[in-house]
């Protein structure tokens, strides 16, 4: 069993906390927010849900990041949310200030937890926080490509008229305008499929979050479900391969930045970057994503 801290208890953070009530592997949740009453309110509300679900989970709330010390895993959702007319990268300057303060405090922890960055722009902030904390490689993970993969599977399910459970797909690259769906690896019921209009599907995928935001002012159920899945893979020491954002350290021709790539995860975080053969178009897209993130990383040096 594991203890998990969630820093930022807005819509995404609180929904993640609620989702983790359904995990059999989390026995403590620490909810932290700069607004103490919000964190306390979410703790009480989630506690009532836990009682209804017959879930024995210890809950606490705080407005101090220091109270996350001792947790095996920290999920960072704190930050300014994306608005309908914004890209994720538009949030860099505002959310970088938040990450600087969090990094300063978490760096002092004696126990070095696995940190999952959910705050946008995920790739750049995950790279910044890894460097700020000085944690071992793989301890700081950006979560975005896992969500992009789920969204692609949903889109393909709608287009192909097949159950989403029968579709396997993978998205790597930047969690933003330069995501890289690996269409060459899509399977339906275990069989490879040749997709038409891949450029149009990619554009729909890139715009999927913006569409949700334009309709309901934010996304939280999709992210929370994907974060729960990633948390469980980490804390159960699964060794499974999932797409997350780390510094590939030269693999896929990328280094000195964080970008979504297939990674093997364990209780230590990411333990290995798994290299896959990319189709020519996918390789072109990935190089574009790498060049873009290289430019963005220059802004935080």
Protein backbone atom coordinates (compact mmCIF):
# COMPACT_ATOMS: atom_id res chain seq x y z
CA UNK A 1 0.00 0.00 0.00
CA UNK A 2 1.19 3.52 -0.76
CA UNK A 3 0.74 7.11 0.30
CA UNK A 4 0.06 9.69 -2.39
CA UNK A 5 0.11 13.48 -2.12
CA UNK A 6 -1.80 15.68 -4.56
CA UNK A 7 -0.57 19.27 -4.78
CA UNK A 8 -3.38 21.36 -6.21
CA UNK A 9 -6.97 20.38 -5.37
CA UNK A 10 -8.83 22.12 -8.16
CA UNK A 11 -10.97 20.18 -10.61
CA UNK A 12 -8.20 17.91 -11.86
CA UNK A 13 -6.55 17.32 -8.49
CA UNK A 14 -9.79 16.61 -6.65
CA UNK A 15 -11.00 14.28 -9.40
CA UNK A 16 -7.70 12.41 -9.24
CA UNK A 17 -8.16 12.03 -5.49
CA UNK A 18 -11.69 10.70 -5.97
CA UNK A 19 -10.49 8.27 -8.67
CA UNK A 20 -7.81 6.91 -6.36
CA UNK A 21 -10.51 5.84 -3.90
CA UNK A 22 -11.13 3.02 -6.39
CA UNK A 23 -7.52 1.87 -6.21
CA UNK A 24 -6.73 -1.12 -4.03
CA UNK A 25 -3.14 0.06 -3.64
CA UNK A 26 -3.46 3.53 -2.07
CA UNK A 27 -4.10 3.74 1.66
CA UNK A 28 -3.29 7.41 2.27
CA UNK A 29 -4.11 10.60 0.38
CA UNK A 30 -2.63 13.96 1.35
CA UNK A 31 -4.47 16.87 -0.29
CA UNK A 32 -2.51 20.12 -0.51
CA UNK A 33 -3.61 23.47 -1.88
CA UNK A 34 -2.58 27.09 -1.38
CA UNK A 35 -6.24 27.63 -0.43
CA UNK A 36 -6.46 25.73 2.85
CA UNK A 37 -10.26 25.71 2.99
CA UNK A 38 -10.48 24.22 -0.50
CA UNK A 39 -8.15 21.36 0.45
CA UNK A 40 -10.10 20.75 3.66
CA UNK A 41 -13.42 20.83 1.83
CA UNK A 42 -12.23 18.31 -0.74
CA UNK A 43 -10.88 16.09 2.03
CA UNK A 44 -14.28 16.05 3.75
CA UNK A 45 -16.22 15.49 0.52
CA UNK A 46 -13.90 12.68 -0.58
CA UNK A 47 -14.04 11.22 2.92
CA UNK A 48 -17.82 11.00 2.68
CA UNK A 49 -17.45 9.23 -0.66
CA UNK A 50 -14.89 6.84 0.83
CA UNK A 51 -17.34 5.91 3.60
CA UNK A 52 -20.04 5.17 1.04
CA UNK A 53 -17.60 3.06 -0.97
CA UNK A 54 -16.43 1.20 2.17
CA UNK A 55 -12.89 2.34 1.37
CA UNK A 56 -10.43 2.61 4.24
CA UNK A 57 -8.11 5.40 3.17
CA UNK A 58 -6.43 7.91 5.47
CA UNK A 59 -7.13 11.48 4.38
CA UNK A 60 -5.48 14.72 5.39
CA UNK A 61 -5.39 18.26 4.02
CA UNK A 62 -2.94 21.14 4.24
CA UNK A 63 -1.79 24.36 2.65
CA UNK A 64 1.87 23.40 3.16
CA UNK A 65 3.88 21.50 0.54
CA UNK A 66 6.10 20.25 3.35
CA UNK A 67 3.25 17.99 4.50
CA UNK A 68 3.80 15.85 1.41
CA UNK A 69 7.12 14.66 2.82
CA UNK A 70 7.16 10.92 3.38
CA UNK A 71 4.73 10.14 0.56
CA UNK A 72 5.99 7.67 -2.01
CA UNK A 73 4.39 9.57 -4.86
CA UNK A 74 3.49 13.22 -5.45
CA UNK A 75 1.09 14.36 -8.16
CA UNK A 76 1.46 18.02 -9.14
CA UNK A 77 -1.71 19.52 -10.60
CA UNK A 78 -1.26 23.04 -9.18
CA UNK A 79 -1.28 25.83 -11.71
CA UNK A 80 -3.31 28.14 -13.89
CA UNK A 81 -5.79 26.24 -16.07
CA UNK A 82 -6.00 26.47 -19.83
CA UNK A 83 -8.75 28.69 -21.24
CA UNK A 84 -10.57 28.19 -24.56
CA UNK A 85 -8.37 30.64 -26.49
CA UNK A 86 -5.05 29.37 -25.09
CA UNK A 87 -2.49 26.74 -26.03
CA UNK A 88 -0.78 24.78 -23.26
CA UNK A 89 2.48 26.64 -23.91
CA UNK A 90 0.72 29.96 -23.22
CA UNK A 91 0.74 28.90 -19.56
CA UNK A 92 4.52 28.50 -19.33
CA UNK A 93 5.44 31.80 -17.71
CA UNK A 94 2.69 31.72 -15.07
CA UNK A 95 3.06 28.07 -14.14
CA UNK A 96 6.85 28.15 -14.15
CA UNK A 97 6.72 30.44 -11.11
CA UNK A 98 4.58 27.87 -9.29
CA UNK A 99 6.95 25.05 -10.23
CA UNK A 100 9.95 27.03 -8.97
CA UNK A 101 8.38 27.37 -5.53
CA UNK A 102 7.29 23.74 -5.39
CA UNK A 103 10.73 22.59 -6.51
CA UNK A 104 12.44 24.63 -3.82
CA UNK A 105 10.37 22.95 -1.11
CA UNK A 106 10.31 19.37 -2.42
CA UNK A 107 14.08 19.47 -2.90
CA UNK A 108 14.47 19.59 0.89
CA UNK A 109 12.65 16.29 1.44
CA UNK A 110 14.84 13.54 2.89
CA UNK A 111 12.91 10.85 1.01
CA UNK A 112 12.93 11.36 -2.75
CA UNK A 113 9.45 10.48 -4.07
CA UNK A 114 8.33 9.83 -7.61
CA UNK A 115 6.79 13.05 -8.93
CA UNK A 116 4.14 13.10 -11.67
CA UNK A 117 3.77 16.50 -13.35
CA UNK A 118 0.27 17.26 -14.65
CA UNK A 119 0.57 21.06 -14.79
CA UNK A 120 0.78 22.48 -18.33
CA UNK A 121 2.93 22.76 -20.34
CA UNK A 122 3.77 19.30 -19.03
CA UNK A 123 6.92 18.46 -20.99
CA UNK A 124 8.77 21.70 -20.28
CA UNK A 125 7.73 21.82 -16.62
CA UNK A 126 8.65 18.16 -16.05
CA UNK A 127 12.11 18.86 -17.44
CA UNK A 128 12.42 21.98 -15.32
CA UNK A 129 11.34 20.21 -12.13
CA UNK A 130 13.67 17.25 -12.73
CA UNK A 131 16.57 19.67 -13.08
CA UNK A 132 15.47 21.83 -10.13
CA UNK A 133 15.10 18.88 -7.77
CA UNK A 134 18.25 17.08 -8.85
CA UNK A 135 16.48 13.75 -8.34
CA UNK A 136 17.81 10.61 -10.04
CA UNK A 137 16.79 10.23 -13.69
CA UNK A 138 13.26 8.88 -14.07
CA UNK A 139 11.94 10.14 -10.74
CA UNK A 140 10.11 13.11 -12.31
CA UNK A 141 7.57 12.14 -14.96
CA UNK A 142 5.32 14.19 -17.23
CA UNK A 143 2.04 12.42 -17.73
CA UNK A 144 0.61 13.93 -20.95
CA UNK A 145 1.20 11.24 -23.60
CA UNK A 146 -0.83 8.71 -21.61
CA UNK A 147 -3.86 10.99 -21.94
CA UNK A 148 -3.16 11.64 -25.63
CA UNK A 149 -3.12 7.88 -26.18
CA UNK A 150 -6.50 7.45 -24.48
CA UNK A 151 -7.95 10.25 -26.58
CA UNK A 152 -6.65 8.69 -29.79
CA UNK A 153 -8.20 5.34 -28.88
CA UNK A 154 -11.54 7.06 -28.30
CA UNK A 155 -11.37 8.93 -31.62
CA UNK A 156 -10.52 5.74 -33.51
CA UNK A 157 -13.32 3.88 -31.76
CA UNK A 158 -15.79 6.51 -32.97
CA UNK A 159 -14.46 6.50 -36.53
CA UNK A 160 -14.13 2.74 -36.91
CA UNK A 161 -17.29 1.79 -35.04
CA UNK A 162 -15.34 -0.58 -32.81
CA UNK A 163 -15.29 -0.93 -29.00
CA UNK A 164 -12.50 1.17 -27.52
CA UNK A 165 -11.33 -1.90 -25.59
CA UNK A 166 -10.49 -3.60 -28.90
CA UNK A 167 -8.23 -0.76 -30.07
CA UNK A 168 -4.58 -0.44 -29.17
CA UNK A 169 -2.72 2.75 -30.04
CA UNK A 170 0.18 4.88 -28.86
CA UNK A 171 0.94 8.61 -28.88
CA UNK A 172 4.37 10.06 -28.12
CA UNK A 173 5.98 13.48 -28.64
CA UNK A 174 4.90 16.76 -27.07
CA UNK A 175 1.68 17.00 -25.09
CA UNK A 176 0.45 19.83 -27.26
CA UNK A 177 0.50 20.96 -30.88
CA UNK A 178 3.34 18.54 -31.73
CA UNK A 179 2.02 15.21 -30.48
CA UNK A 180 2.96 12.14 -32.51
CA UNK A 181 0.30 9.44 -32.96
CA UNK A 182 1.95 6.20 -34.07
CA UNK A 183 -0.59 5.18 -36.69
CA UNK A 184 1.70 2.41 -37.91
CA UNK A 185 1.14 0.61 -34.59
CA UNK A 186 -2.65 0.87 -34.33
CA UNK A 187 -4.38 -2.49 -33.99
CA UNK A 188 -8.05 -3.47 -33.79
CA UNK A 189 -8.78 -6.80 -32.13
CA UNK A 190 -5.07 -7.56 -32.42
CA UNK A 191 -4.88 -6.90 -36.16
CA UNK A 192 -3.02 -4.02 -37.77
CA UNK A 193 -5.20 -1.58 -39.68
CA UNK A 194 -4.42 0.86 -42.46
CA UNK A 195 -5.99 4.19 -41.63
CA UNK A 196 -7.06 6.79 -44.13
CA UNK A 197 -6.81 10.54 -43.51
CA UNK A 198 -4.15 10.26 -40.81
CA UNK A 199 -3.41 13.99 -41.00
CA UNK A 200 -7.05 14.81 -40.28
CA UNK A 201 -7.16 12.33 -37.40
CA UNK A 202 -4.02 13.86 -35.94
CA UNK A 203 -5.51 17.36 -36.15
CA UNK A 204 -8.65 16.12 -34.39
CA UNK A 205 -6.48 14.56 -31.69
CA UNK A 206 -4.46 17.75 -31.21
CA UNK A 207 -7.67 19.77 -30.90
CA UNK A 208 -9.60 17.33 -28.72
CA UNK A 209 -8.80 18.98 -25.38
CA UNK A 210 -9.55 22.46 -26.75
CA UNK A 211 -12.96 21.24 -27.89
CA UNK A 212 -13.80 19.92 -24.43
CA UNK A 213 -12.58 23.16 -22.84
CA UNK A 214 -14.73 25.22 -25.21
CA UNK A 215 -17.79 23.19 -24.22
CA UNK A 216 -17.34 22.76 -20.44
CA UNK A 217 -14.44 25.07 -19.50
CA UNK A 218 -11.97 22.35 -18.65
CA UNK A 219 -10.99 18.68 -18.75
CA UNK A 220 -10.74 16.58 -15.61
CA UNK A 221 -12.37 13.14 -15.94
CA UNK A 222 -10.08 11.99 -18.77
CA UNK A 223 -6.89 13.21 -17.07
CA UNK A 224 -7.91 11.76 -13.70
CA UNK A 225 -8.61 8.30 -15.11
CA UNK A 226 -5.26 8.22 -16.92
CA UNK A 227 -3.39 9.48 -13.85
CA UNK A 228 -5.00 6.78 -11.69
CA UNK A 229 -3.88 4.15 -14.20
CA UNK A 230 -0.31 5.50 -14.23
CA UNK A 231 -0.19 5.71 -10.42
CA UNK A 232 -1.25 2.08 -10.11
CA UNK A 233 1.35 0.92 -12.63
CA UNK A 234 4.04 2.73 -10.63
CA UNK A 235 3.10 1.74 -7.09
CA UNK A 236 2.54 -1.92 -8.01
CA UNK A 237 6.04 -2.11 -9.55
CA UNK A 238 4.37 -3.36 -12.72
CA UNK A 239 7.26 -2.98 -15.16
CA UNK A 240 4.68 -2.10 -17.82
CA UNK A 241 5.47 0.19 -20.74
CA UNK A 242 3.50 3.45 -20.88
CA UNK A 243 4.02 6.71 -22.78
CA UNK A 244 5.27 9.41 -20.40
CA UNK A 245 7.51 12.45 -20.63
CA UNK A 246 11.15 12.12 -19.54
CA UNK A 247 14.57 13.05 -20.88
CA UNK A 248 15.24 10.25 -23.41
CA UNK A 249 19.01 10.70 -22.93
CA UNK A 250 19.77 10.28 -26.62
CA UNK A 251 17.14 7.72 -27.53
CA UNK A 252 14.93 8.73 -30.44
CA UNK A 253 17.63 11.33 -31.13
CA UNK A 254 16.44 13.52 -28.25
CA UNK A 255 18.38 14.78 -25.24
CA UNK A 256 18.36 17.77 -22.90
CA UNK A 257 14.57 17.98 -22.74
CA UNK A 258 11.55 15.97 -21.65
CA UNK A 259 9.28 14.50 -24.30
CA UNK A 260 6.70 11.73 -24.42
CA UNK A 261 8.27 8.34 -25.18
CA UNK A 262 7.40 4.72 -24.29
CA UNK A 263 8.86 3.97 -20.86
CA UNK A 264 8.97 1.06 -18.45
CA UNK A 265 7.79 2.11 -14.99
CA UNK A 266 8.27 0.79 -11.47
CA UNK A 267 8.19 2.06 -7.90
CA UNK A 268 11.35 4.02 -8.79
CA UNK A 269 9.55 5.87 -11.58
CA UNK A 270 10.83 5.37 -15.11
CA UNK A 271 13.48 2.66 -15.36
CA UNK A 272 13.91 2.40 -19.13
CA UNK A 273 13.08 4.21 -22.36
CA UNK A 274 11.80 1.64 -24.85
CA UNK A 275 12.84 2.36 -28.44
CA UNK A 276 10.36 1.53 -31.19
CA UNK A 277 10.80 1.72 -34.94
CA UNK A 278 8.91 4.73 -36.28
CA UNK A 279 7.38 5.07 -39.73
CA UNK A 280 8.93 7.89 -41.82
CA UNK A 281 6.04 10.31 -41.21
CA UNK A 282 6.09 9.56 -37.48
CA UNK A 283 9.83 10.16 -37.38
CA UNK A 284 9.35 13.52 -39.11
CA UNK A 285 6.67 14.52 -36.60
CA UNK A 286 8.87 13.45 -33.68
CA UNK A 287 11.81 15.50 -34.95
CA UNK A 288 9.50 18.52 -35.25
CA UNK A 289 8.34 17.97 -31.66
CA UNK A 290 11.94 17.69 -30.47
CA UNK A 291 13.00 20.90 -32.21
CA UNK A 292 10.00 22.74 -30.78
CA UNK A 293 10.67 21.58 -27.22
CA UNK A 294 14.36 22.45 -27.57
CA UNK A 295 13.29 26.04 -28.25
CA UNK A 296 10.86 26.04 -25.32
CA UNK A 297 13.49 24.67 -22.93
CA UNK A 298 15.73 27.62 -23.81
CA UNK A 299 13.13 29.88 -22.19
CA UNK A 300 13.61 28.26 -18.78
CA UNK A 301 17.40 28.08 -18.68
